[in-house]
Coordinates of C-alpha atoms in Angstrom, one line a residue:
Chain Y
G1 CA -22.5 -67.4 -131.7
E2 CA -24.1 -65.2 -129.1
N3 CA -24.8 -67.2 -125.9
V4 CA -25.3 -67.2 -122.2
E5 CA -22.9 -69.2 -119.9
Q6 CA -23.9 -70.1 -116.4
H7 CA -21.8 -71.4 -113.5
P8 CA -21.7 -73.5 -111.4
S9 CA -23.8 -76.4 -112.8
T10 CA -24.4 -77.7 -109.3
L11 CA -24.1 -76.0 -105.9
S12 CA -24.6 -77.3 -102.4
V13 CA -24.8 -75.0 -99.4
Q14 CA -25.6 -75.4 -95.7
E15 CA -29.0 -74.0 -94.7
G16 CA -28.6 -70.4 -93.6
D17 CA -25.5 -69.8 -95.7
S18 CA -25.5 -67.7 -98.9
A19 CA -25.5 -69.0 -102.5
V20 CA -24.2 -67.2 -105.6
I21 CA -24.8 -68.2 -109.2
K22 CA -23.0 -66.3 -112.0
C23 CA -23.9 -65.8 -115.7
T24 CA -22.0 -64.2 -118.5
Y25 CA -23.4 -63.0 -121.8
S26 CA -21.8 -62.1 -125.1
D27 CA -24.3 -59.7 -126.8
S28 CA -23.5 -56.2 -125.7
A29 CA -26.9 -55.1 -126.8
S30 CA -28.6 -57.2 -124.1
N31 CA -30.5 -55.0 -121.7
Y32 CA -32.7 -57.3 -119.6
F33 CA -31.6 -60.1 -117.4
P34 CA -34.1 -62.4 -115.7
W35 CA -33.6 -65.3 -113.3
Y36 CA -36.0 -68.3 -113.2
K37 CA -36.5 -71.0 -110.6
Q38 CA -37.7 -74.4 -111.5
E39 CA -38.8 -76.7 -108.7
L40 CA -38.8 -80.4 -109.3
G41 CA -41.5 -81.5 -111.7
K42 CA -42.7 -77.9 -112.3
R43 CA -42.4 -75.1 -114.8
P44 CA -39.7 -72.4 -114.6
Q45 CA -41.0 -69.3 -112.9
L46 CA -39.5 -65.8 -112.8
I47 CA -38.1 -64.9 -109.4
I48 CA -36.2 -61.6 -110.1
D49 CA -34.9 -59.6 -113.1
I50 CA -32.8 -56.5 -113.7
R51 CA -32.5 -54.0 -116.5
S52 CA -29.3 -52.7 -117.8
N53 CA -29.7 -49.2 -116.3
V54 CA -29.3 -50.4 -112.7
G55 CA -26.5 -52.3 -111.1
E56 CA -28.3 -54.2 -108.4
K57 CA -31.9 -55.2 -107.4
K58 CA -33.0 -56.8 -104.2
D59 CA -36.2 -58.6 -103.2
Q60 CA -36.1 -59.9 -99.6
R61 CA -33.5 -62.7 -99.6
I62 CA -32.6 -62.7 -103.2
A63 CA -30.7 -60.1 -105.2
V64 CA -29.3 -59.7 -108.7
T65 CA -26.2 -57.7 -109.6
L66 CA -25.1 -56.6 -113.1
N67 CA -21.7 -55.6 -114.4
K68 CA -22.3 -54.4 -117.9
T69 CA -18.6 -53.7 -118.6
A70 CA -17.7 -57.3 -117.8
K71 CA -20.9 -58.6 -119.2
H72 CA -21.9 -60.7 -116.3
F73 CA -24.8 -60.8 -113.8
S74 CA -25.2 -62.9 -110.6
L75 CA -28.0 -64.2 -108.4
H76 CA -27.4 -64.0 -104.7
I77 CA -29.6 -65.9 -102.2
T78 CA -29.0 -65.1 -98.5
E79 CA -30.1 -67.1 -95.4
T80 CA -30.9 -70.1 -97.6
Q81 CA -33.7 -72.3 -96.7
P82 CA -34.7 -75.9 -97.8
E83 CA -37.4 -74.5 -100.1
D84 CA -34.6 -72.7 -102.1
S85 CA -33.5 -76.1 -103.4
A86 CA -34.3 -76.0 -107.2
V87 CA -32.8 -75.5 -110.6
Y88 CA -32.0 -71.9 -111.4
F89 CA -31.7 -70.4 -114.9
C90 CA -30.4 -67.1 -116.0
A91 CA -31.4 -65.6 -119.4
A92 CA -30.6 -62.7 -121.7
P93 CA -32.2 -61.4 -124.9
I94 CA -29.9 -61.9 -127.9
W95 CA -30.4 -59.7 -131.0
I96 CA -30.6 -61.5 -134.3
S97 CA -29.2 -58.7 -136.5
N98 CA -30.2 -60.1 -139.9
F99 CA -33.9 -60.3 -139.0
G100 CA -34.1 -57.4 -136.5
N101 CA -35.5 -59.9 -134.0
E102 CA -34.5 -60.8 -130.5
K103 CA -34.8 -64.1 -128.6
L104 CA -34.5 -64.9 -125.0
T105 CA -31.6 -67.4 -124.5
F106 CA -31.1 -69.3 -121.3
G107 CA -28.1 -70.5 -119.4
T108 CA -27.7 -74.2 -118.8
G109 CA -29.0 -74.1 -115.2
T110 CA -27.6 -74.5 -111.7
R111 CA -29.0 -77.2 -109.5
L112 CA -28.9 -75.7 -106.0
T113 CA -29.2 -78.1 -103.0
I114 CA -29.7 -76.7 -99.5
I115 CA -28.3 -79.0 -96.9
P116 CA -30.4 -79.0 -93.6
Chain H
E1 CA -56.7 -66.7 -115.2
A2 CA -53.6 -65.7 -117.2
Q3 CA -51.9 -68.9 -118.5
V4 CA -50.1 -70.8 -121.1
T5 CA -51.8 -74.1 -121.9
Q6 CA -49.9 -77.0 -123.4
N7 CA -51.4 -80.3 -124.5
P8 CA -50.8 -83.1 -124.1
R9 CA -48.9 -83.3 -120.8
Y10 CA -47.5 -86.7 -121.6
L11 CA -47.1 -88.4 -124.9
I12 CA -45.6 -91.7 -125.9
T13 CA -45.3 -92.3 -129.6
V14 CA -43.3 -94.4 -132.2
T15 CA -40.7 -93.3 -134.6
G16 CA -42.0 -91.6 -137.7
K17 CA -45.6 -91.0 -136.5
K18 CA -46.4 -87.3 -137.0
L19 CA -47.5 -85.4 -133.9
T20 CA -48.5 -81.9 -132.8
V21 CA -48.1 -80.4 -129.4
T22 CA -50.5 -77.5 -128.9
C23 CA -49.8 -74.3 -127.1
S24 CA -52.2 -71.5 -126.4
Q25 CA -52.0 -68.3 -124.3
N26 CA -54.7 -66.0 -123.2
M27 CA -52.6 -62.9 -122.4
N28 CA -52.5 -61.3 -125.9
H29 CA -48.7 -61.9 -125.9
E30 CA -46.8 -61.2 -129.1
Y31 CA -43.7 -63.3 -128.3
M32 CA -44.0 -67.1 -128.1
S33 CA -41.3 -69.7 -127.9
W34 CA -40.7 -73.4 -127.7
Y35 CA -37.9 -75.0 -125.5
R36 CA -36.8 -78.5 -124.9
Q37 CA -35.2 -79.4 -121.6
D38 CA -32.7 -82.2 -121.3
P39 CA -30.6 -83.2 -118.3
G40 CA -27.4 -81.1 -118.2
L41 CA -28.3 -79.0 -121.2
G42 CA -30.8 -76.6 -119.7
L43 CA -33.5 -75.0 -121.8
R44 CA -32.7 -74.9 -125.4
Q45 CA -34.8 -72.9 -127.8
I46 CA -36.4 -74.7 -130.7
Y47 CA -38.3 -72.0 -132.5
Y48 CA -39.7 -68.6 -131.5
S49 CA -42.2 -66.1 -132.9
M50 CA -42.2 -62.4 -132.6
N51 CA -45.8 -62.0 -133.8
V52 CA -48.4 -63.6 -136.1
E53 CA -46.8 -65.1 -139.2
V54 CA -43.3 -64.2 -137.9
T55 CA -41.3 -67.2 -136.8
D56 CA -37.6 -68.0 -136.6
K57 CA -35.3 -70.8 -135.7
G58 CA -33.8 -71.1 -132.3
D59 CA -30.8 -73.1 -131.4
V60 CA -32.1 -76.6 -132.0
P61 CA -34.7 -76.4 -134.8
E62 CA -33.9 -79.6 -136.7
G63 CA -36.8 -82.0 -136.9
Y64 CA -39.4 -79.5 -135.8
K65 CA -41.9 -77.1 -137.4
V66 CA -44.0 -74.4 -136.0
S67 CA -46.8 -72.1 -137.2
R68 CA -48.3 -68.8 -135.9
K69 CA -51.5 -68.2 -137.8
E70 CA -53.2 -66.6 -134.7
K71 CA -51.7 -64.6 -131.9
R72 CA -52.8 -67.0 -129.2
N73 CA -51.6 -70.4 -130.7
F74 CA -48.2 -71.6 -131.4
P75 CA -48.2 -75.4 -132.2
L76 CA -45.0 -77.5 -132.4
I77 CA -45.1 -80.1 -135.1
L78 CA -42.8 -83.1 -135.3
E79 CA -43.3 -84.5 -138.9
S80 CA -41.3 -87.7 -138.3
P81 CA -40.3 -88.0 -134.6
S82 CA -37.1 -89.8 -133.7
P83 CA -35.9 -91.2 -130.4
N84 CA -33.5 -88.2 -129.9
Q85 CA -36.5 -86.0 -129.7
T86 CA -37.5 -87.7 -126.4
S87 CA -37.5 -84.7 -124.0
L88 CA -39.5 -82.3 -121.9
Y89 CA -41.0 -79.5 -123.9
F90 CA -42.0 -76.1 -122.7
C91 CA -44.0 -73.5 -124.5
A92 CA -43.7 -69.9 -123.2
S93 CA -45.0 -66.4 -124.0
S94 CA -44.5 -62.8 -123.1
L95 CA -45.2 -59.3 -124.6
S96 CA -41.6 -59.1 -125.7
P97 CA -38.3 -61.0 -124.8
N98 CA -36.9 -58.0 -123.0
R99 CA -39.7 -56.2 -121.3
A100 CA -39.2 -56.2 -117.5
D101 CA -42.9 -55.8 -117.0
S102 CA -43.7 -58.9 -119.0
P103 CA -41.9 -61.9 -117.7
L104 CA -41.8 -65.1 -119.7
H105 CA -44.8 -67.4 -118.8
F106 CA -44.3 -71.1 -119.2
G107 CA -46.8 -73.8 -119.8
N108 CA -46.8 -76.9 -117.6
G109 CA -44.6 -78.9 -120.1
T110 CA -45.1 -81.9 -122.3
R111 CA -43.1 -85.0 -121.6
L112 CA -42.6 -86.7 -125.0
T113 CA -41.2 -90.2 -125.4
V114 CA -40.4 -91.5 -128.9
T115 CA -39.7 -95.3 -129.1

């Protein structure tokens, strides 16, 4: 079925280095790609998103890139800091053709650890 | 304050005893969804609702029921809970799954243990 795959499942980087998390999606109709951050014991919260009519979006130290042809999008965090340690989820809307509905489907998450 | 409110936050119950986890949002959102979060499996969708009286199964609907009689409420019902339903549950809402100006808002989560 239609799904969203996320890699890697765990990632450790030295403080100050960059981190990259990649997701692939299967539904070519998907047009909105959010990223959520979940700190320990808390709810997931949106940190950045991108629509399919742009290839890149930046917000300070985080950026998201989208390759619609290859059906993948990536989260980039530069100059990582200890507070970036969390679980990150990508997501994409999947159209359910028989009902005309769509649902937001999440990747399996990446546990990012920043090493001081 | 715009929020999604789930209750209870923690629940310990026994196998077979029916329970309901409530979810309410005050943002007039059309789209609501339930997820369960288990280690290594991410956020898996249980049920979702595009609007009042419009609900559909997600990826792991077995053993769960939902209803959407009013726009603001989307309760999750476990008619006969089993130990494999022990998990962390999140309710979430937005105007639509793919509107960039309406991100998905999550509740604080309900940690359910079924013994």
